[in-house]
Short mmCIF file of C-alpha atoms in Angstrom, two decimals:
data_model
loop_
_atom_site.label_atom_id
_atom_site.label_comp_id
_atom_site.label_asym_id
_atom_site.label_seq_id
_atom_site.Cartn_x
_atom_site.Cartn_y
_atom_site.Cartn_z
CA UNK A 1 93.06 91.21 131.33
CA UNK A 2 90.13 93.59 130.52
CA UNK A 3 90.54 96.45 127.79
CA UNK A 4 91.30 98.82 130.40
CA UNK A 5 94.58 97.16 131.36
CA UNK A 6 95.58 95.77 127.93
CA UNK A 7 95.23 99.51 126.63
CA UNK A 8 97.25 100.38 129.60
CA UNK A 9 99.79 97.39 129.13
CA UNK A 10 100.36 98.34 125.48
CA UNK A 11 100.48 101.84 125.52
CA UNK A 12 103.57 101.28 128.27
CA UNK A 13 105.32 98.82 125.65
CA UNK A 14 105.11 101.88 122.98
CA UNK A 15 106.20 104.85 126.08
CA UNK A 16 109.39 102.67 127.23
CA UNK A 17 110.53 101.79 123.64
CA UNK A 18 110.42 105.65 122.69
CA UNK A 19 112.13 106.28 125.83
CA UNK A 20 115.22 104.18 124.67
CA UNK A 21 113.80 101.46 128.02
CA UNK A 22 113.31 97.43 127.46
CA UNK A 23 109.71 97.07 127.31
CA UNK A 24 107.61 94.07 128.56
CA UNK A 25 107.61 92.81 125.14
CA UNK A 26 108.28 94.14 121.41
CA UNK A 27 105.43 95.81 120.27
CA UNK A 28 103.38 95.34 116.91
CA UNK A 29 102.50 97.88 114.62
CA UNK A 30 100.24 96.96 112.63
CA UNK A 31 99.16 99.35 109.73
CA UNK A 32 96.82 98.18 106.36
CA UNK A 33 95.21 100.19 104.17
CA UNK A 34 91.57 100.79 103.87
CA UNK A 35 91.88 99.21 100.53
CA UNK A 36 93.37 95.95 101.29
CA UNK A 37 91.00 96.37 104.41
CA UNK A 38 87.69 96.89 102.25
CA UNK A 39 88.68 93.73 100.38
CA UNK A 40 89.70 91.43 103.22
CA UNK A 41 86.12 92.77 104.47
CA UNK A 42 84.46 91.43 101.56
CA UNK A 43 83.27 94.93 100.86
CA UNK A 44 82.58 96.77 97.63
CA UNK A 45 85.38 98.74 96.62
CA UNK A 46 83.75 101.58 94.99
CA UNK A 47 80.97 101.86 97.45
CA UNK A 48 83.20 101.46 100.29
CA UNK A 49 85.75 103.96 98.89
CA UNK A 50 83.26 106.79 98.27
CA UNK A 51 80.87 105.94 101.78
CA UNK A 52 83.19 106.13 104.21
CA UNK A 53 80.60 107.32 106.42
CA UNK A 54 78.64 103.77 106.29
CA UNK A 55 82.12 101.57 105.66
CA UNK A 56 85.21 103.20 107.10
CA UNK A 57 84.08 101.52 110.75
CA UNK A 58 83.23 98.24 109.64
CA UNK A 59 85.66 97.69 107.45
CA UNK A 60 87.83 98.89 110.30
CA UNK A 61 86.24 96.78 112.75
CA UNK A 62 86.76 93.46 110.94
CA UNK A 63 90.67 94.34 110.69
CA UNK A 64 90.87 94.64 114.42
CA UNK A 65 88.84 91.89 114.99
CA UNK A 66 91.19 89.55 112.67
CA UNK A 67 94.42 91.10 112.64
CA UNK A 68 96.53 91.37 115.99
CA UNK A 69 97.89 94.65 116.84
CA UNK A 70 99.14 96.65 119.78
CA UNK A 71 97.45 99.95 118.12
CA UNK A 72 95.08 100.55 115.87
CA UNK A 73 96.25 100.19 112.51
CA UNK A 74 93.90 101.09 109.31
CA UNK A 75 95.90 103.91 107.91
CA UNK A 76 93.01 106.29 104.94
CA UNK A 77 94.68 109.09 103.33
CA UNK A 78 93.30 108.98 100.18
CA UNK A 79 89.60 110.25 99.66
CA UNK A 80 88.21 109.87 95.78
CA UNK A 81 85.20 112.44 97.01
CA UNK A 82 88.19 115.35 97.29
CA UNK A 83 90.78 114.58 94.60
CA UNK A 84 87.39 114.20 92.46
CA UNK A 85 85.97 117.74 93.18
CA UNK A 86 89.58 119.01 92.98
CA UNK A 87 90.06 117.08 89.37
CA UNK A 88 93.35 115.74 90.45
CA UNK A 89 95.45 114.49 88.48
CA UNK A 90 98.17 113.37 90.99
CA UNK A 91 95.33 110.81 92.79
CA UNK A 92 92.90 108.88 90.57
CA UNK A 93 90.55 106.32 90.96
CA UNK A 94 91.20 103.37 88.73
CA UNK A 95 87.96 101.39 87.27
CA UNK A 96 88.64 98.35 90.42
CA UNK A 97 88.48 101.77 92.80
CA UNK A 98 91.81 101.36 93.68
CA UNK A 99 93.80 105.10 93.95
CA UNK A 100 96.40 105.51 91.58
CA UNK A 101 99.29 107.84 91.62
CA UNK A 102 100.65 109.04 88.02
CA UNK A 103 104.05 110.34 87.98
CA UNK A 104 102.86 114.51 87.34
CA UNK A 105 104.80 117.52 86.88
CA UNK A 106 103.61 120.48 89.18
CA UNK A 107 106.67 122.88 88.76
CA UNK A 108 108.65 123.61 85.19
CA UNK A 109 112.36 123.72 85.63
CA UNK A 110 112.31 127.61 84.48
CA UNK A 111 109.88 128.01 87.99
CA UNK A 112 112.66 127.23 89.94
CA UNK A 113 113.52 130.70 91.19
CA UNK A 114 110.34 131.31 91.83
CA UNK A 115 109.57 128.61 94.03
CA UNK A 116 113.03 129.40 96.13
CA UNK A 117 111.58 132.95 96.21
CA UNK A 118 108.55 131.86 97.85
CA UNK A 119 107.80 127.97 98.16
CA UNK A 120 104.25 128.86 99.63
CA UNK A 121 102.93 131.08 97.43
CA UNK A 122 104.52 129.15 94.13
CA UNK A 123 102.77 126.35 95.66
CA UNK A 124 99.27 127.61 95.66
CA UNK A 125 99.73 129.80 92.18
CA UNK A 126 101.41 127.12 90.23
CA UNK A 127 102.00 124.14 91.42
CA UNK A 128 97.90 123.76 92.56
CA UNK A 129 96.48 124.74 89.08
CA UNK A 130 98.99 122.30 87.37
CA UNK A 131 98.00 119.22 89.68
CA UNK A 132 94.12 119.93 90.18
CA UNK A 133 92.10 121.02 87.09
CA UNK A 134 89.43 122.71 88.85
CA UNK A 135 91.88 124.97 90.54
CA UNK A 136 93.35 126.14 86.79
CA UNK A 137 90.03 128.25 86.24
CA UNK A 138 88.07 131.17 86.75
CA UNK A 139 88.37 132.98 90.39
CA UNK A 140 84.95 131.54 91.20
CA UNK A 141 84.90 128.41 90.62
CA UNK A 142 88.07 128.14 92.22
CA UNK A 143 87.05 129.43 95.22
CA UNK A 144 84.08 127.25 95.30
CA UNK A 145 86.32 123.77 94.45
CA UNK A 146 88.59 124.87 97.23
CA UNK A 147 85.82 125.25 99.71
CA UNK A 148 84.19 121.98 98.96
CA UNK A 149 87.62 119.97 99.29
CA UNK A 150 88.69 121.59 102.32
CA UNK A 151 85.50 120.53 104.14
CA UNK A 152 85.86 117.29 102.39
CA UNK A 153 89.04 116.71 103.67
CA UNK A 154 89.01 117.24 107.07
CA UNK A 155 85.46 115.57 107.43
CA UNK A 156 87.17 112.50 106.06
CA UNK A 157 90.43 113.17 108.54
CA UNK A 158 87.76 113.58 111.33
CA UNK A 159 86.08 110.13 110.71
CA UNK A 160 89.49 108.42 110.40
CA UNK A 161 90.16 110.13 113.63
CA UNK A 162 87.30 109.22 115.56
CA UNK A 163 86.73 105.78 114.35
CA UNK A 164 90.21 105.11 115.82
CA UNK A 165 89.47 106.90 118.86
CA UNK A 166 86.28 104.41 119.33
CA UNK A 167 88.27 101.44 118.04
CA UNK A 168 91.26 102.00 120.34
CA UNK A 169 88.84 101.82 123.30
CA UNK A 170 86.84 99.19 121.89
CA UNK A 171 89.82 96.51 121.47
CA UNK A 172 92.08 97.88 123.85
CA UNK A 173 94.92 99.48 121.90
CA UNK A 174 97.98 100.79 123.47
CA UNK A 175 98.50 104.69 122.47
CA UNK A 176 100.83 104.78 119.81
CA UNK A 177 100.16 107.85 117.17
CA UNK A 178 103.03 107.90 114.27
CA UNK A 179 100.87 109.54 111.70
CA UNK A 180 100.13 112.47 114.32
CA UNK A 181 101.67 114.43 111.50
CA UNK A 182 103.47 114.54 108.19
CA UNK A 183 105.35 115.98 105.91
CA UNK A 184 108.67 115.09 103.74
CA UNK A 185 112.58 115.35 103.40
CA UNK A 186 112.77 118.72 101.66
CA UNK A 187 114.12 117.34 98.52
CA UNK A 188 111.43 114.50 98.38
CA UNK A 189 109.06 117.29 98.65
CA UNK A 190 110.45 119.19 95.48
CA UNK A 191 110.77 115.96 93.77
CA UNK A 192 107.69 113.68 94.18
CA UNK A 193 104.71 115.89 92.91
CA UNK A 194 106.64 119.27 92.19
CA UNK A 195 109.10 118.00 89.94
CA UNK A 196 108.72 114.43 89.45
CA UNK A 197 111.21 111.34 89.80
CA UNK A 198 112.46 111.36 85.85
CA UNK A 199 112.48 115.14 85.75
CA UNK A 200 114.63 115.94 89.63
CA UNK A 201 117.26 113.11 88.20
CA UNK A 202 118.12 115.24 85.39
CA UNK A 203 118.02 118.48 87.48
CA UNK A 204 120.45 117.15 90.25
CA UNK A 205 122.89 116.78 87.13
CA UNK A 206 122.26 119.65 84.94
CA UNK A 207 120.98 122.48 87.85
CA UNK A 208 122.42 121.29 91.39
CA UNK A 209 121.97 124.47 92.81
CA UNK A 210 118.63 124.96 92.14
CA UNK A 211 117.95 121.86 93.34
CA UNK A 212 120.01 122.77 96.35
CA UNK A 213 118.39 125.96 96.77
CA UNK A 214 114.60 124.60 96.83
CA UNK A 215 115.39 121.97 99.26
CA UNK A 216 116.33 125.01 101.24
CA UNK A 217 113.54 127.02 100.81
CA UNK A 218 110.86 124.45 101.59
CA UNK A 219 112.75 123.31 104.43
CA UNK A 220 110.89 125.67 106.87
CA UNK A 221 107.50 125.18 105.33
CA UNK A 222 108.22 121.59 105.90
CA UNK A 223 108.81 121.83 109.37
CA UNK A 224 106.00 123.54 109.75
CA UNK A 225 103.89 121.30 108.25
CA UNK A 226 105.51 118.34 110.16
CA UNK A 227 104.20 119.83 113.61
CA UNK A 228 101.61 117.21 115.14
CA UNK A 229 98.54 117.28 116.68
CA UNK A 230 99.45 116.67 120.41
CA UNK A 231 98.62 113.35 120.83
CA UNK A 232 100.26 110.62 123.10
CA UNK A 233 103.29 108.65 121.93
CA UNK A 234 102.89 111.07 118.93
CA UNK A 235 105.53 111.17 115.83
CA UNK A 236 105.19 113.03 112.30
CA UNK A 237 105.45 110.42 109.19
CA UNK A 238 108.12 111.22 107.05
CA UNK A 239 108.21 108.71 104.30
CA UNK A 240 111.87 109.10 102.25
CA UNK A 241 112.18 108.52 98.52
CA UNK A 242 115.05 110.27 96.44
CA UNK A 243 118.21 108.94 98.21
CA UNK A 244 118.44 105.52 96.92
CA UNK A 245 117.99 106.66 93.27
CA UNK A 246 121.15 109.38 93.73
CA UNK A 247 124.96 108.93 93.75
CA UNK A 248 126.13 109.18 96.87
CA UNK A 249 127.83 112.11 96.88
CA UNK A 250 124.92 114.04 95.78
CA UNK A 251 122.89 112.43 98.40
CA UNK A 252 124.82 113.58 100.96
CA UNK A 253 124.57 117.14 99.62
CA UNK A 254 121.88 117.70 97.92
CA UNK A 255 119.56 115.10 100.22
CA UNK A 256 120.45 114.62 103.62
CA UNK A 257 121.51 118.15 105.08
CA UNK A 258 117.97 119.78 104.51
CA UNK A 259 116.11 116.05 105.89
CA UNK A 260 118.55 116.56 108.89
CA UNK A 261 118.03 119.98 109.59
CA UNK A 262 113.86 119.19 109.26
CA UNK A 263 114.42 116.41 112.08
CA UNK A 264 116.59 118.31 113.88
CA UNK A 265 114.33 121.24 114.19
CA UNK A 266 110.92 119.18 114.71
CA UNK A 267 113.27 117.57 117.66
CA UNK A 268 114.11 120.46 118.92
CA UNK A 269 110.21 121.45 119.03
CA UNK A 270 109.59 118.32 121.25
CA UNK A 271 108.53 116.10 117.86
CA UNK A 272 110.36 112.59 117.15
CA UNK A 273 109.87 111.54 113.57
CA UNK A 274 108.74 108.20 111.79
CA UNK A 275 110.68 107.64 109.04
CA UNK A 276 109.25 104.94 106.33
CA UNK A 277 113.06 104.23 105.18
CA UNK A 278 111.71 103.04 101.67
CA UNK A 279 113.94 100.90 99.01
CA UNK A 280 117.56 100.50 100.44
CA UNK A 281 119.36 103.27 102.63
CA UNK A 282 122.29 100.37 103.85
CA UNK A 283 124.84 103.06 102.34
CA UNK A 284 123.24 106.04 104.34
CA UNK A 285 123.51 104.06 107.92
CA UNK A 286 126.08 106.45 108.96
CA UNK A 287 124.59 109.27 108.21
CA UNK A 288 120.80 108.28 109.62
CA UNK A 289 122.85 107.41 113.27
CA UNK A 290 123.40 111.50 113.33
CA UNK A 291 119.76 111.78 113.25
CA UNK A 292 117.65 113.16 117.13
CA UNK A 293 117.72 110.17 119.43
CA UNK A 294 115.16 107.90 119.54
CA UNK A 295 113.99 108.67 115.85
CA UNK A 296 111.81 105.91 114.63
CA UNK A 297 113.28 103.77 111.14
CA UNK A 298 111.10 101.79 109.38
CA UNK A 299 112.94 100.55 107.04
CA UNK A 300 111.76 98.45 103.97
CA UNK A 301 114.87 96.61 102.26
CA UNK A 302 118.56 95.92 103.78
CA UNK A 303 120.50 94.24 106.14
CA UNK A 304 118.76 94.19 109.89
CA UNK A 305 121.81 92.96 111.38
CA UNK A 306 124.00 95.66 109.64
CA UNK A 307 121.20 98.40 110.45
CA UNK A 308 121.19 96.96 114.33
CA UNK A 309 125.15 97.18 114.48
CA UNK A 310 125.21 100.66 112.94
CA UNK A 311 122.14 102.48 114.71
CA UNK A 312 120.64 100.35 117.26
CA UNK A 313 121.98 101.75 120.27
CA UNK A 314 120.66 105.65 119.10
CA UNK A 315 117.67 104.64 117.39
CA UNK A 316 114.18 102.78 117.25
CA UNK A 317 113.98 100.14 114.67
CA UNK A 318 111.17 98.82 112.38
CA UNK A 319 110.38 97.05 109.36
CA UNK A 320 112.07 95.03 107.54
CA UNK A 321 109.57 91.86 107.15
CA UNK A 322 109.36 91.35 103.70
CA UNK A 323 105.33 91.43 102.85
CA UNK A 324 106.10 89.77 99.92
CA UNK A 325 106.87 86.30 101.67
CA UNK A 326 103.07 86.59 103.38
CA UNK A 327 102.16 85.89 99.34
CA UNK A 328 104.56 83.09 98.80
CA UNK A 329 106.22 81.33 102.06
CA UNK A 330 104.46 78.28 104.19
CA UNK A 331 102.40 80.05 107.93
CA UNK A 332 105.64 78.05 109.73
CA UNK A 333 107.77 79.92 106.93
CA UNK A 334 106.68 83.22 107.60
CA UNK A 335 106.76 82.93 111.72
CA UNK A 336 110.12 81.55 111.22
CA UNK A 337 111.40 84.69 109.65
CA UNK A 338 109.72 87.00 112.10
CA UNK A 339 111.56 84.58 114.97
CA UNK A 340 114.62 85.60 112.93
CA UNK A 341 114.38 89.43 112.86
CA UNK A 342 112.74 89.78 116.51
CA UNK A 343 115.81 87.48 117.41
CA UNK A 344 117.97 89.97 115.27
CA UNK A 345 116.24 93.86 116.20
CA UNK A 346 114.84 92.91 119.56
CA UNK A 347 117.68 92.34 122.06
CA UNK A 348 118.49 95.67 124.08
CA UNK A 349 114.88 97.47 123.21
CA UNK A 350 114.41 99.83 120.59
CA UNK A 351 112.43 98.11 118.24
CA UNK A 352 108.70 98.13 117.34
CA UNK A 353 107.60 95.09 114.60
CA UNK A 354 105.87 96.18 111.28
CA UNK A 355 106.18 94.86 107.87
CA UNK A 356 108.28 96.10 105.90
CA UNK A 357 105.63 98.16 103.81
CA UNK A 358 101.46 97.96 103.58
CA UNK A 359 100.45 95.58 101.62
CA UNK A 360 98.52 97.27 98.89
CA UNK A 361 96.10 94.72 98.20
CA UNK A 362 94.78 91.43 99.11
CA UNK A 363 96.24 89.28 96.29
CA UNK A 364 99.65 90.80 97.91
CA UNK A 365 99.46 88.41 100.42
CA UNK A 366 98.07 85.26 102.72
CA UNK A 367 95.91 86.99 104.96
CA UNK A 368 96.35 83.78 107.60
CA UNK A 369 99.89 84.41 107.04
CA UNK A 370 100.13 87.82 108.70
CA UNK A 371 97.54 86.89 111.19
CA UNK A 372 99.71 84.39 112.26
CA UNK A 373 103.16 86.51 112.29
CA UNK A 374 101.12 89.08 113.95
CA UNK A 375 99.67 87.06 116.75
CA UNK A 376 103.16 85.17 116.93
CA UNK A 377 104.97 87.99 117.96
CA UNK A 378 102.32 89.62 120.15
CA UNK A 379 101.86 86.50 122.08
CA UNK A 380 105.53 85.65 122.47
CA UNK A 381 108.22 87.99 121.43
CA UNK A 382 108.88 88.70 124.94
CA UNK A 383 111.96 90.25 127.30
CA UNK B 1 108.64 129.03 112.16
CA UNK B 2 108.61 131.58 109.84
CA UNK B 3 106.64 131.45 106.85
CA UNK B 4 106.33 134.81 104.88
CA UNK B 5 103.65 134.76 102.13
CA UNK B 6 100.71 136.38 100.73
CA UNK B 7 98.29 133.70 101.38
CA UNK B 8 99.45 133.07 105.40
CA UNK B 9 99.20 135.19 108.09
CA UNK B 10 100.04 135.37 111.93
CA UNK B 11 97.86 137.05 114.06
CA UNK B 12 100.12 139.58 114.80
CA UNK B 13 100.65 139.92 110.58
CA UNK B 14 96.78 140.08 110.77
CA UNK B 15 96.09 142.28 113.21
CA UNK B 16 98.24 144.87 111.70
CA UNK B 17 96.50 144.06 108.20
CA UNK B 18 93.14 145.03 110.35
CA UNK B 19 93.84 148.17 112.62
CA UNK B 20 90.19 148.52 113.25
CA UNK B 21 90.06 145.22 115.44
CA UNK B 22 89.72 146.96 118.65
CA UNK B 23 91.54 144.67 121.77
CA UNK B 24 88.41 143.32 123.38
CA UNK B 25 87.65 141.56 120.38
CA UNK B 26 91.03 141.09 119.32
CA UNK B 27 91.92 138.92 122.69
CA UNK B 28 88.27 136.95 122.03
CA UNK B 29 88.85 136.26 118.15
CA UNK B 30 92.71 135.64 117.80
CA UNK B 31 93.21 132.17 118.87
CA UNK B 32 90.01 130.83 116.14
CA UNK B 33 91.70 133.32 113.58
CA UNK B 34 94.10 131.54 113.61
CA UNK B 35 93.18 128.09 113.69
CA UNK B 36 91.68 128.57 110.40
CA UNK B 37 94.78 129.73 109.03
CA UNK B 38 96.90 126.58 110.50
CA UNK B 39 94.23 124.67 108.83
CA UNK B 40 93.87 125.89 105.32
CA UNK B 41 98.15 125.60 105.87
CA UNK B 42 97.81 121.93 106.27
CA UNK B 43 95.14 121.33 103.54
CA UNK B 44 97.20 122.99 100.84
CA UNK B 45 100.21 120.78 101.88
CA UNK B 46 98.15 118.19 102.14
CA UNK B 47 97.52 118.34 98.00
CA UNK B 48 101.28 117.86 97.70
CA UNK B 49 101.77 115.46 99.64
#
């Protein structure tokens, strides 16, 4: 089979599992970061993380040449040159060039009202100038910050773009685009960088409504922000936080309506979403089965059987193969366990094979290992 | 979807910002207008996200 007809072969596996069909076999996912890529490559970190330009394609390359896939799969979101000119201090770069993420604080609790007022403009006049030094100065320099980060960041977006573009032709990669675009439940959004994880806990308790009321408000700007570029086999990445860490109850009303209604609405625009399901959402089953058709789970920890019971016949499944055994368990080890979930997610369609998170770095894992649970399934997880 | 604040714009919001925008050029400029807009949109999200 040339490239032409493995493209061809795998984008059709991706199509008929989004369209709720059996596919010819289960598709892999594959998705690594540039980081653990740039060190599997053998690459220096620091150069590698600020030259994109000279390193994002070969590191890249060496990935798809190693690593079995059905779509290209080095995932770069993070660009030191931009969080650097912006003097963030949400992204750093640690002293092994690794980007770190500090728990900040970009919204007081007495800001509240004003962010339900107006999310967007609270956004850019207070939470901005709390996160990003540069942007907590004088008009001009602002200004000038701003315009060297925006052209920063969608150079950088461009060459992740267009390296996968060549790559996808170059190895024959089905069409499969689940980062087309992004954005977050609404009360994720308010917590992760606005309010932060300690500081929303305390809130849910003492100021519900608030709470309640900013979820909301952002709602819309979320969905707007969710739209993606129209792009075959497309989804927007929603990756979900808060939930596990909440009681139930206040999950269901404080969490879920808002993260419905953002699904809901993207659906009804024509978008499916690509949820990362992180940390354990077993108790939320029910409530993730009312979610659009054909919305894409990835979920990280929990039962797969359970999950398959509960949302199988609605939804697309993914995840759940723990990266942590890749560090730890035997190559026969780790292809047993992927027999086990493809034997578990697989029968009736409706489910795609990924890990059940990035690993971060290379000492997270065996690299043979996932080459070989990788290639396993690719070569014989079959209908 | 509507988002109503100072720092986004429609078109249409634009164009009545700007009455001096005669059609001609109005019909030739809107669609880049506001491509810019969508984009500086995403980029501010994009340093919250």
């Amino acid at each position: 089979m040339n490239t032409k007809e493995l493209a061809q072969e795998r984008t059709q596996i991706f199509t008929d599992v989004l369209e709720g069909k059996i596919p010819k076999r289960v598709p892999v996912y594959g998705m690594l970061t540039y980081e653990f890529s740039i060190q599997y490559a053998g690459m220096d970190m620091m150069e590698a993380q600020w030259n994109t330009e000279k390193y994002f394609e070969k590191v890249a390359d060496v990935i798809c040449r190693d690593f079995y896939s059905d779509s290209f799969g080095v995932t770069n979101l993070r660009f030191p040159a931009m969080y650097r000119v912006l003097g963030a201090r949400n992204w750093l770069m640690g002293s092994s060039g690794f980007m770190q993420h500090p728990e900040v604080v970009g919204l007081e609790a007495d800001e509240y009202d004003d962010f339900i007022a107006s999310p967007y403009d609270c956004i850019i006049e207070k939470v901005l100038p709390r996160l990003y030094t540069n942007l907590n100065t004088d008009p001009y320099q602002k200004a000038i910050t701003m315009a060297k980060a925006f052209k920063i960041f969608f150079e950088e977006m461009g060459r992740v773009a267009e390296v996968g573009a060549k790559l996808t032709e170059k190895y024959g990669y089905g069409q499969a685009n689940f980062f087309a675009g992004a954005c977050e439940a609404p009360l994720d959004f308010v917590a992760d960088q606005l309010r932060g994880f300690k500081n929303i806990l305390a809130d849910i308790r003492r100021m519900p409504e608030k709470v309640k009321a900013a979820a909301e408000a952002v709602t819309p700007v979320m969905i707007k922000m969710g739209i993606p570029a129209p792009l075959p086999n497309s989804a927007v990445f929603i990756p979900l936080h808060m939930a596990p860490f909440m009681r139930t109850k206040d999950a269901e009303e404080l969490y879920f309506p808002t993260f419905k209604k953002l699904v809901d609405e993207l659906a009804a625009l024509g978008h499916r979403c690509f949820l990362f399901v992180e940390e354990n959402f077993m108790r939320f089953l029910d409530l993730l089965y009312e979610f659009p058709e054909g919305t894409i789970m990835m979920f990280e920890y929990g039962d797969p059987k359970l999950t398959k019971e509960k949302i199988g016949d609605k939804h697309i499944i993914a995840g759940f193969y723990p990266v942590t055994m890749l560090k730890t368990a035997t190559k026969e080890e780790c292809i047993d366990k992927a027999k086990e979930l493809v034997d578990t997610l697989a029968p009736g369609g409706r489910y795609i094979f990924t890990l059940d998170k990035s690993p971060v770095s290379l000492g997270d894992i065996n690299p043979d290992n996932l080459k070989a649970v990788y290639e396993y399934v690719g070569k014989n997880a079959n209908y | 979807m509507d988002l109503k604040s100072k720092y986004y714009k429609t078109w249409e919001e634009y164009r009545a910002l700007n009455p001096d925008i005669d059609e001609k050029q109005a019909k030739a400029m809107a669609e880049k207008m506001q491509s810019y807009e969508e984009m500086m949109f995403a980029f501010v999200m994009f340093l919250c996200f």
